[in-house]
PDB file of C-alpha atoms in Angstrom:
ATOM      1  CA  MET A   6       0.051  -0.218   0.515  1.00 40.00           C
ATOM      2  CA  LYS A   7       1.464   3.210  -0.782  1.00 40.00           C
ATOM      3  CA  ILE A   8       2.282   6.062   1.445  1.00 40.00           C
ATOM      4  CA  GLN A   9       1.206   9.474   1.799  1.00 42.00           C
ATOM      5  CA  TYR A  10       2.140  12.780   2.595  1.00 40.00           C
ATOM      6  CA  SER A  11      -0.304  14.684   4.667  1.00 42.00           C
ATOM      7  CA  ARG A  12      -1.252  18.297   3.763  1.00 36.00           C
ATOM      8  CA  HIS A  13       1.076  19.360   6.814  1.00 40.00           C
ATOM      9  CA  ALA A  14       4.814  18.775   4.970  1.00 40.00           C
ATOM     10  CA  ARG A  15       5.431  21.548   2.781  1.00 37.00           C
ATOM     11  CA  GLU A  16       5.469  23.224   6.612  1.00 39.00           C
ATOM     12  CA  GLY A  17       6.712  21.247   8.645  1.00 43.00           C
ATOM     13  CA  LEU A  18      10.054  21.136   5.513  1.00 40.00           C
ATOM     14  CA  SER A  19       9.893  24.814   5.570  1.00 39.00           C
ATOM     15  CA  SER A  20      10.030  25.168   9.542  1.00 45.00           C
ATOM     16  CA  ALA A  21      12.287  22.046   9.944  1.00 45.00           C
ATOM     17  CA  GLY A  22      15.110  24.413   7.177  1.00 46.00           C
ATOM     18  CA  ALA A  23      14.380  27.709   8.959  1.00 45.00           C
ATOM     19  CA  ARG A  24      15.417  26.262  12.495  1.00 52.00           C
ATOM     20  CA  LEU A  25      18.439  24.559  10.650  1.00 48.00           C
ATOM     21  CA  ALA A  26      19.223  28.143   8.484  1.00 46.00           C
ATOM     22  CA  ILE A  27      18.394  29.744  11.922  1.00 52.00           C
ATOM     23  CA  CYS A  28      21.370  27.156  14.458  1.00 50.00           C
ATOM     24  CA  LEU A  29      24.187  27.561  11.682  1.00 48.00           C
ATOM     25  CA  CYS A  30      24.034  30.991  12.250  1.00 50.00           C
ATOM     26  CA  VAL A  31      24.394  31.071  16.099  1.00 52.00           C
ATOM     27  CA  VAL A  32      27.131  28.534  15.190  1.00 49.00           C
ATOM     28  CA  SER A  33      29.238  31.116  12.554  1.00 49.00           C
ATOM     29  CA  LEU A  34      28.259  33.636  15.196  1.00 50.00           C
ATOM     30  CA  ILE A  35      29.928  32.087  17.518  1.00 51.00           C
ATOM     31  CA  ALA A  36      32.830  31.094  15.404  1.00 47.00           C
ATOM     32  CA  LEU A  37      33.454  34.767  14.587  1.00 46.00           C
ATOM     33  CA  LEU A  38      33.522  35.843  17.948  1.00 49.00           C
ATOM     34  CA  ALA A  39      35.288  33.666  19.387  1.00 47.00           C
ATOM     35  CA  ALA A  40      37.927  33.817  16.669  1.00 45.00           C
ATOM     36  CA  LEU A  41      38.152  37.795  16.967  1.00 45.00           C
ATOM     37  CA  SER A  42      39.290  37.185  20.419  1.00 46.00           C
ATOM     38  CA  ALA A  43      42.832  35.918  19.857  1.00 45.00           C
ATOM     39  CA  PRO A  44      44.616  38.023  16.835  1.00 47.00           C
ATOM     40  CA  LEU A  45      47.567  36.715  14.581  1.00 44.00           C
ATOM     41  CA  ARG A  46      50.780  38.958  13.533  1.00 47.00           C
ATOM     42  CA  ALA A  47      49.986  41.095  11.255  1.00 45.00           C
ATOM     43  CA  ASP A  48      51.268  39.734   7.782  1.00 46.00           C
ATOM     44  CA  GLU A  49      49.388  37.022   8.128  1.00 52.00           C
ATOM     45  CA  SER A  50      46.184  35.651   6.458  1.00 65.00           C
ATOM     46  CA  LYS A  51      43.891  34.752   9.580  1.00 84.00           C
ATOM     47  CA  PHE A  52      40.386  33.654   7.989  1.00 92.00           C
ATOM     48  CA  TYR A  53      40.353  30.972   5.176  1.00 93.00           C
ATOM     49  CA  ILE A  54      37.403  29.054   3.681  1.00 95.00           C
ATOM     50  CA  ARG A  55      37.871  24.818   3.010  1.00 95.00           C
ATOM     51  CA  ALA A  56      35.403  22.773   0.693  1.00 95.00           C
ATOM     52  CA  GLY A  57      35.231  19.240   0.284  1.00 95.00           C
ATOM     53  CA  ALA A  58      33.038  16.212  -1.651  1.00 96.00           C
ATOM     54  CA  GLY A  59      33.878  12.791  -0.825  1.00 96.00           C
ATOM     55  CA  ALA A  60      32.298   9.087   0.786  1.00 96.00           C
ATOM     56  CA  SER A  61      29.784   8.711   4.055  1.00 97.00           C
ATOM     57  CA  PHE A  62      29.941   5.033   5.041  1.00 97.00           C
ATOM     58  CA  PRO A  63      26.557   5.120   7.523  1.00 95.00           C
ATOM     59  CA  ASP A  64      26.287   3.193  10.465  1.00 94.00           C
ATOM     60  CA  LEU A  65      22.688   2.996  11.841  1.00 92.00           C
ATOM     61  CA  LYS A  66      22.868  -1.056  13.913  1.00 93.00           C
ATOM     62  CA  ASN A  67      18.588  -0.920  14.792  1.00 91.00           C
ATOM     63  CA  LEU A  68      18.267   0.280  10.985  1.00 90.00           C
ATOM     64  CA  ASN A  69      20.261  -2.229   9.449  1.00 91.00           C
ATOM     65  CA  ALA A  70      18.577  -4.888  11.523  1.00 91.00           C
ATOM     66  CA  GLU A  71      14.977  -3.743  10.794  1.00 89.00           C
ATOM     67  CA  LEU A  72      15.934  -3.960   6.842  1.00 89.00           C
ATOM     68  CA  GLU A  73      17.861  -7.141   7.592  1.00 89.00           C
ATOM     69  CA  ARG A  74      15.346  -8.940   9.236  1.00 87.00           C
ATOM     70  CA  GLN A  75      12.870  -7.128   6.415  1.00 85.00           C
ATOM     71  CA  GLY A  76      14.556  -8.721   3.509  1.00 83.00           C
ATOM     72  CA  ASN A  77      15.272  -5.687   1.764  1.00 85.00           C
ATOM     73  CA  LYS A  78      18.766  -4.349   1.630  1.00 86.00           C
ATOM     74  CA  THR A  79      20.406  -1.941   4.214  1.00 89.00           C
ATOM     75  CA  VAL A  80      22.078   1.058   4.069  1.00 90.00           C
ATOM     76  CA  GLN A  81      24.525   1.824   1.358  1.00 93.00           C
ATOM     77  CA  THR A  82      27.629   3.811   1.415  1.00 95.00           C
ATOM     78  CA  GLY A  83      26.616   6.949  -0.145  1.00 95.00           C
ATOM     79  CA  TYR A  84      28.309  10.443  -0.988  1.00 95.00           C
ATOM     80  CA  SER A  85      29.222  13.951   1.191  1.00 96.00           C
ATOM     81  CA  PHE A  86      30.188  17.109   0.813  1.00 96.00           C
ATOM     82  CA  ALA A  87      30.803  19.365   3.823  1.00 96.00           C
ATOM     83  CA  VAL A  88      32.052  23.112   4.047  1.00 96.00           C
ATOM     84  CA  SER A  89      33.851  25.728   6.988  1.00 96.00           C
ATOM     85  CA  PHE A  90      34.782  28.802   7.344  1.00 96.00           C
ATOM     86  CA  GLY A  91      37.861  29.035  10.130  1.00 94.00           C
ATOM     87  CA  ARG A  92      39.718  31.458  11.196  1.00 93.00           C
ATOM     88  CA  TYR A  93      43.919  30.450  12.906  1.00 90.00           C
ATOM     89  CA  LEU A  94      44.579  31.595  16.364  1.00 89.00           C
ATOM     90  CA  GLY A  95      47.540  31.785  17.803  1.00 79.00           C
ATOM     91  CA  GLU A  96      50.941  30.929  15.608  1.00 78.00           C
ATOM     92  CA  LYS A  97      48.472  29.378  12.863  1.00 81.00           C
ATOM     93  CA  SER A  98      48.905  26.020  15.366  1.00 88.00           C
ATOM     94  CA  TRP A  99      45.312  26.514  15.822  1.00 92.00           C
ATOM     95  CA  SER A 100      41.847  27.669  14.567  1.00 93.00           C
ATOM     96  CA  LEU A 101      38.551  27.428  14.486  1.00 95.00           C
ATOM     97  CA  GLU A 102      35.364  26.491  12.167  1.00 96.00           C
ATOM     98  CA  ALA A 103      32.445  26.747  11.614  1.00 96.00           C
ATOM     99  CA  HIS A 104      31.441  23.506   9.522  1.00 97.00           C
ATOM    100  CA  PHE A 105      28.308  22.394   7.701  1.00 97.00           C
ATOM    101  CA  SER A 106      28.187  19.171   5.656  1.00 96.00           C
ATOM    102  CA  GLY A 107      26.216  16.757   4.469  1.00 96.00           C
ATOM    103  CA  ALA A 108      25.503  12.879   3.120  1.00 96.00           C
ATOM    104  CA  PHE A 109      23.042  11.184   0.577  1.00 95.00           C
ATOM    105  CA  TYR A 110      22.477   7.564   0.239  1.00 95.00           C
ATOM    106  CA  PRO A 111      21.199   5.708  -2.109  1.00 92.00           C
ATOM    107  CA  ASN A 112      17.642   4.581  -2.004  1.00 89.00           C
ATOM    108  CA  PHE A 113      15.786   1.407  -0.029  1.00 88.00           C
ATOM    109  CA  ASP A 114      12.497  -0.042   0.950  1.00 84.00           C
ATOM    110  CA  TYR A 115      11.237  -0.058   4.064  1.00 84.00           C
ATOM    111  CA  ILE A 116       8.153  -1.343   5.509  1.00 77.00           C
ATOM    112  CA  ILE A 117       6.037  -0.696   8.206  1.00 69.00           C
ATOM    113  CA  ALA A 118       3.701  -3.096   9.461  1.00 62.00           C
ATOM    114  CA  GLY A 119       0.108  -2.784   9.908  1.00 49.00           C
ATOM    115  CA  ASP A 120      -2.965  -5.224  11.204  1.00 43.00           C
ATOM    116  CA  THR A 121      -2.655  -9.156  10.657  1.00 39.00           C
ATOM    117  CA  THR A 122      -4.116  -8.788   7.120  1.00 42.00           C
ATOM    118  CA  SER A 123      -2.082  -5.261   5.438  1.00 47.00           C
ATOM    119  CA  ALA A 124       1.231  -3.450   5.856  1.00 57.00           C
ATOM    120  CA  HIS A 125       2.610  -0.039   4.514  1.00 66.00           C
ATOM    121  CA  SER A 126       6.120   0.783   2.983  1.00 71.00           C
ATOM    122  CA  PHE A 127       8.009   3.946   1.670  1.00 75.00           C
ATOM    123  CA  PRO A 128      10.786   3.999  -0.267  1.00 79.00           C
ATOM    124  CA  GLY A 129      13.982   4.951   1.752  1.00 84.00           C
ATOM    125  CA  LYS A 130      15.773   7.767   1.362  1.00 88.00           C
ATOM    126  CA  LEU A 131      18.470   8.793   3.785  1.00 91.00           C
ATOM    127  CA  ARG A 132      19.976  11.694   4.362  1.00 93.00           C
ATOM    128  CA  HIS A 133      21.996  13.432   6.590  1.00 95.00           C
ATOM    129  CA  PHE A 134      23.241  17.504   7.648  1.00 96.00           C
ATOM    130  CA  ASP A 135      24.916  18.925  10.591  1.00 95.00           C
ATOM    131  CA  TYR A 136      25.884  22.680  11.819  1.00 96.00           C
ATOM    132  CA  MET A 137      29.516  21.555  13.739  1.00 96.00           C
ATOM    133  CA  LEU A 138      31.616  24.299  16.045  1.00 96.00           C
ATOM    134  CA  ILE A 139      35.356  22.402  15.104  1.00 97.00           C
ATOM    135  CA  LEU A 140      38.506  23.635  16.789  1.00 96.00           C
ATOM    136  CA  ASN A 141      41.604  21.804  15.519  1.00 95.00           C
ATOM    137  CA  ARG A 142      44.682  21.350  16.194  1.00 94.00           C
ATOM    138  CA  TYR A 143      47.964  21.649  13.791  1.00 91.00           C
ATOM    139  CA  LEU A 144      51.095  19.001  14.177  1.00 88.00           C
ATOM    140  CA  TRP A 145      53.496  20.384  12.635  1.00 81.00           C
ATOM    141  CA  PRO A 146      52.029  24.550  11.991  1.00 72.00           C
ATOM    142  CA  GLY A 147      54.985  25.953  10.281  1.00 71.00           C
ATOM    143  CA  GLY A 148      54.935  22.490   7.751  1.00 67.00           C
ATOM    144  CA  THR A 149      53.845  23.526   3.969  1.00 65.00           C
ATOM    145  CA  ILE A 150      54.303  19.969   2.098  1.00 78.00           C
ATOM    146  CA  PHE A 151      52.881  17.859   4.540  1.00 84.00           C
ATOM    147  CA  LYS A 152      50.599  19.241   7.678  1.00 88.00           C
ATOM    148  CA  PRO A 153      47.828  17.359   9.567  1.00 92.00           C
ATOM    149  CA  SER A 154      45.548  18.176  12.006  1.00 94.00           C
ATOM    150  CA  ILE A 155      43.587  16.727  14.599  1.00 96.00           C
ATOM    151  CA  GLY A 156      39.888  18.362  15.418  1.00 96.00           C
ATOM    152  CA  ALA A 157      37.178  17.911  17.470  1.00 96.00           C
ATOM    153  CA  GLY A 158      33.489  19.317  17.210  1.00 96.00           C
ATOM    154  CA  ILE A 159      30.191  19.873  18.730  1.00 96.00           C
ATOM    155  CA  GLY A 160      26.732  20.639  17.312  1.00 96.00           C
ATOM    156  CA  TYR A 161      23.567  19.897  16.057  1.00 96.00           C
ATOM    157  CA  GLY A 162      22.421  17.320  13.073  1.00 95.00           C
ATOM    158  CA  THR A 163      20.156  16.126  11.617  1.00 93.00           C
ATOM    159  CA  ALA A 164      19.134  12.419  10.077  1.00 93.00           C
ATOM    160  CA  SER A 165      16.010  11.145   7.834  1.00 89.00           C
ATOM    161  CA  LEU A 166      14.443   8.490   6.277  1.00 86.00           C
ATOM    162  CA  LEU A 167      12.641  10.131   3.376  1.00 79.00           C
ATOM    163  CA  THR A 168      11.923  13.575   2.961  1.00 72.00           C
ATOM    164  CA  GLY A 169      10.358  15.690   5.291  1.00 67.00           C
ATOM    165  CA  GLY A 170       9.425  12.442   7.618  1.00 73.00           C
ATOM    166  CA  GLY A 171      10.655   9.965   9.784  1.00 81.00           C
ATOM    167  CA  LYS A 172      13.959  11.857  11.452  1.00 86.00           C
ATOM    168  CA  ILE A 173      16.242  12.045  14.721  1.00 89.00           C
ATOM    169  CA  ALA A 174      17.714  15.097  15.604  1.00 91.00           C
ATOM    170  CA  GLY A 175      19.267  16.545  18.064  1.00 92.00           C
ATOM    171  CA  ALA A 176      23.882  16.937  19.559  1.00 94.00           C
ATOM    172  CA  GLU A 177      25.478  14.888  17.409  1.00 96.00           C
ATOM    173  CA  ALA A 178      30.017  15.570  18.122  1.00 96.00           C
ATOM    174  CA  LEU A 179      32.898  14.696  15.756  1.00 97.00           C
ATOM    175  CA  VAL A 180      35.919  13.787  15.486  1.00 97.00           C
ATOM    176  CA  THR A 181      38.492  14.634  12.846  1.00 97.00           C
ATOM    177  CA  ALA A 182      42.117  14.072  11.088  1.00 96.00           C
ATOM    178  CA  ARG A 183      43.174  16.055   8.364  1.00 95.00           C
ATOM    179  CA  ILE A 184      46.161  16.185   6.353  1.00 93.00           C
ATOM    180  CA  GLU A 185      47.403  19.241   4.201  1.00 92.00           C
ATOM    181  CA  SER A 186      49.414  20.210   1.175  1.00 89.00           C
ATOM    182  CA  SER A 187      49.704  23.792  -0.351  1.00 87.00           C
ATOM    183  CA  ILE A 188      49.522  23.956  -3.621  1.00 86.00           C
ATOM    184  CA  ARG A 189      50.014  27.709  -4.342  1.00 81.00           C
ATOM    185  CA  ASN A 190      50.776  30.594  -1.621  1.00 80.00           C
ATOM    186  CA  THR A 191      47.279  31.168  -0.353  1.00 84.00           C
ATOM    187  CA  ILE A 192      46.074  27.606  -1.766  1.00 89.00           C
ATOM    188  CA  ASP A 193      45.875  23.815   0.147  1.00 90.00           C
ATOM    189  CA  PHE A 194      44.778  19.987  -0.817  1.00 92.00           C
ATOM    190  CA  SER A 195      43.352  18.244   1.242  1.00 93.00           C
ATOM    191  CA  LEU A 196      42.541  14.634   2.156  1.00 95.00           C
ATOM    192  CA  GLU A 197      40.378  14.189   5.097  1.00 96.00           C
ATOM    193  CA  CYS A 198      38.658  11.561   7.496  1.00 97.00           C
ATOM    194  CA  THR A 199      35.927  12.172   9.391  1.00 97.00           C
ATOM    195  CA  TYR A 200      34.130  10.489  12.344  1.00 97.00           C
ATOM    196  CA  TYR A 201      30.210  11.493  13.607  1.00 97.00           C
ATOM    197  CA  SER A 202      28.141  10.762  16.057  1.00 96.00           C
ATOM    198  CA  GLY A 203      25.012  11.454  17.692  1.00 94.00           C
ATOM    199  CA  LEU A 204      25.514  12.046  21.368  1.00 93.00           C
ATOM    200  CA  SER A 205      21.876   9.607  21.959  1.00 90.00           C
ATOM    201  CA  SER A 206      19.774   7.021  21.077  1.00 89.00           C
ATOM    202  CA  LYS A 207      16.309   8.930  19.354  1.00 89.00           C
ATOM    203  CA  VAL A 208      13.495   7.909  17.882  1.00 88.00           C
ATOM    204  CA  PHE A 209      12.922   7.847  13.917  1.00 85.00           C
ATOM    205  CA  ASP A 210       9.694  10.669  14.563  1.00 82.00           C
ATOM    206  CA  ASN A 211       6.433  10.135  11.480  1.00 71.00           C
ATOM    207  CA  PRO A 212       5.168  13.709  11.158  1.00 57.00           C
ATOM    208  CA  PHE A 213       3.804  13.980   7.083  1.00 56.00           C
ATOM    209  CA  LEU A 214       2.591  10.352   6.483  1.00 53.00           C
ATOM    210  CA  GLU A 215      -0.886   9.185   6.029  1.00 52.00           C
ATOM    211  CA  ASN A 216      -2.264   5.865   7.076  1.00 46.00           C
ATOM    212  CA  VAL A 217      -0.281   5.268   9.666  1.00 53.00           C
ATOM    213  CA  ASP A 218      -1.841   5.448  13.126  1.00 59.00           C
ATOM    214  CA  THR A 219       1.478   6.126  14.796  1.00 63.00           C
ATOM    215  CA  ASP A 220       3.587   9.274  15.349  1.00 74.00           C
ATOM    216  CA  TYR A 221       7.092   7.137  15.033  1.00 77.00           C
ATOM    217  CA  ILE A 222       8.058   4.742  12.289  1.00 80.00           C
ATOM    218  CA  VAL A 223       7.519   1.095  13.359  1.00 78.00           C
ATOM    219  CA  ASP A 224       9.488  -1.834  13.162  1.00 80.00           C
ATOM    220  CA  SER A 225       8.831  -5.062  12.139  1.00 79.00           C
ATOM    221  CA  ASN A 226       6.834  -5.599  15.568  1.00 80.00           C
ATOM    222  CA  GLY A 227       5.772  -2.502  16.337  1.00 78.00           C
ATOM    223  CA  ARG A 228       7.734  -0.972  18.370  1.00 84.00           C
ATOM    224  CA  PRO A 229       9.536   2.948  17.543  1.00 85.00           C
ATOM    225  CA  LEU A 230      11.952   2.745  15.707  1.00 86.00           C
ATOM    226  CA  LYS A 231      14.952   3.924  17.380  1.00 89.00           C
ATOM    227  CA  ASP A 232      18.984   4.592  16.773  1.00 92.00           C
ATOM    228  CA  THR A 233      21.963   6.956  16.841  1.00 93.00           C
ATOM    229  CA  PHE A 234      23.491   8.160  13.427  1.00 95.00           C
ATOM    230  CA  ARG A 235      27.348   7.527  13.113  1.00 96.00           C
ATOM    231  CA  SER A 236      29.483   7.412  10.121  1.00 97.00           C
ATOM    232  CA  LEU A 237      32.772   7.425   8.707  1.00 97.00           C
ATOM    233  CA  ASP A 238      33.621  10.120   6.047  1.00 97.00           C
ATOM    234  CA  VAL A 239      36.307  10.651   3.809  1.00 97.00           C
ATOM    235  CA  ARG A 240      36.623  13.493   1.603  1.00 97.00           C
ATOM    236  CA  LEU A 241      39.073  15.013  -0.335  1.00 95.00           C
ATOM    237  CA  GLY A 242      38.936  19.311  -0.699  1.00 94.00           C
ATOM    238  CA  ILE A 243      40.563  22.648  -1.016  1.00 93.00           C
ATOM    239  CA  MET A 244      40.660  24.793   1.852  1.00 92.00           C
ATOM    240  CA  VAL A 245      41.632  29.098   1.048  1.00 92.00           C
ATOM    241  CA  ARG A 246      42.891  31.396   3.073  1.00 87.00           C
ATOM    242  CA  LEU A 247      41.460  34.724   2.403  1.00 86.00           C
ATOM    243  CA  LYS A 248      44.011  37.378   1.797  1.00 74.00           C
ATOM    244  CA  GLN A 249      44.046  40.808   4.269  1.00 66.00           C
ATOM    245  CA  MET A 250      42.381  43.798   3.115  1.00 55.00           C
ATOM    246  CA  GLY A 251      44.929  46.132   2.043  1.00 51.00           C
ATOM    247  CA  SER A 252      46.806  43.674   1.093  1.00 48.00           C
ATOM    248  CA  GLN A 253      48.671  42.733  -1.720  1.00 49.00           C
TER     249      GLN A 253
END
């Protein structure tokens, strides 16, 4: 039986997007205020922009276990992107970043058990987005050919099983390791591995599906489907150090 979205779906999507945009603005403001409190030498580039894309390897144990019980394929490797705005601290041994990333995974079929004579299904479209504040530590700050760094961050993330519904959201944390290499004076190439994890297990909500009695996604036993989003993302990217006003 095909499940349809309710008439409130569009309004819900709009408000959810507004909330996420507000979170991003707050994180960016915090990053900027913290960065301005730690001056650098006058001849150094202070701010930078980083962008990257690559593969995302999701780890949702409960969701995958349920998909296996249903005889469906589990969530497979997807692709991810990330954009950051950052500022060096001290003698470029630290940096602070406002970070946004998204990940998209191949579709899968999910069956919602109904009564003994019927069942509902929907095409699963797992998506993940997060907004983070990250503190990085450069292990060899003076390097040019080889500049490794490690970092940790905390923020807000969402993962949804379908457009506008089946969502878990809340606090998330990450740890990251990067290797950067200078291409030009203000441009670096980077390779990074970042591990994302929700800080608590959440129930996938169900605000936009008709013909389903509960306000959450249920498993084969009729219980709420509960999980924690985790993934390992590997990305290639470019970092551009922004020139100061008045510099040549």
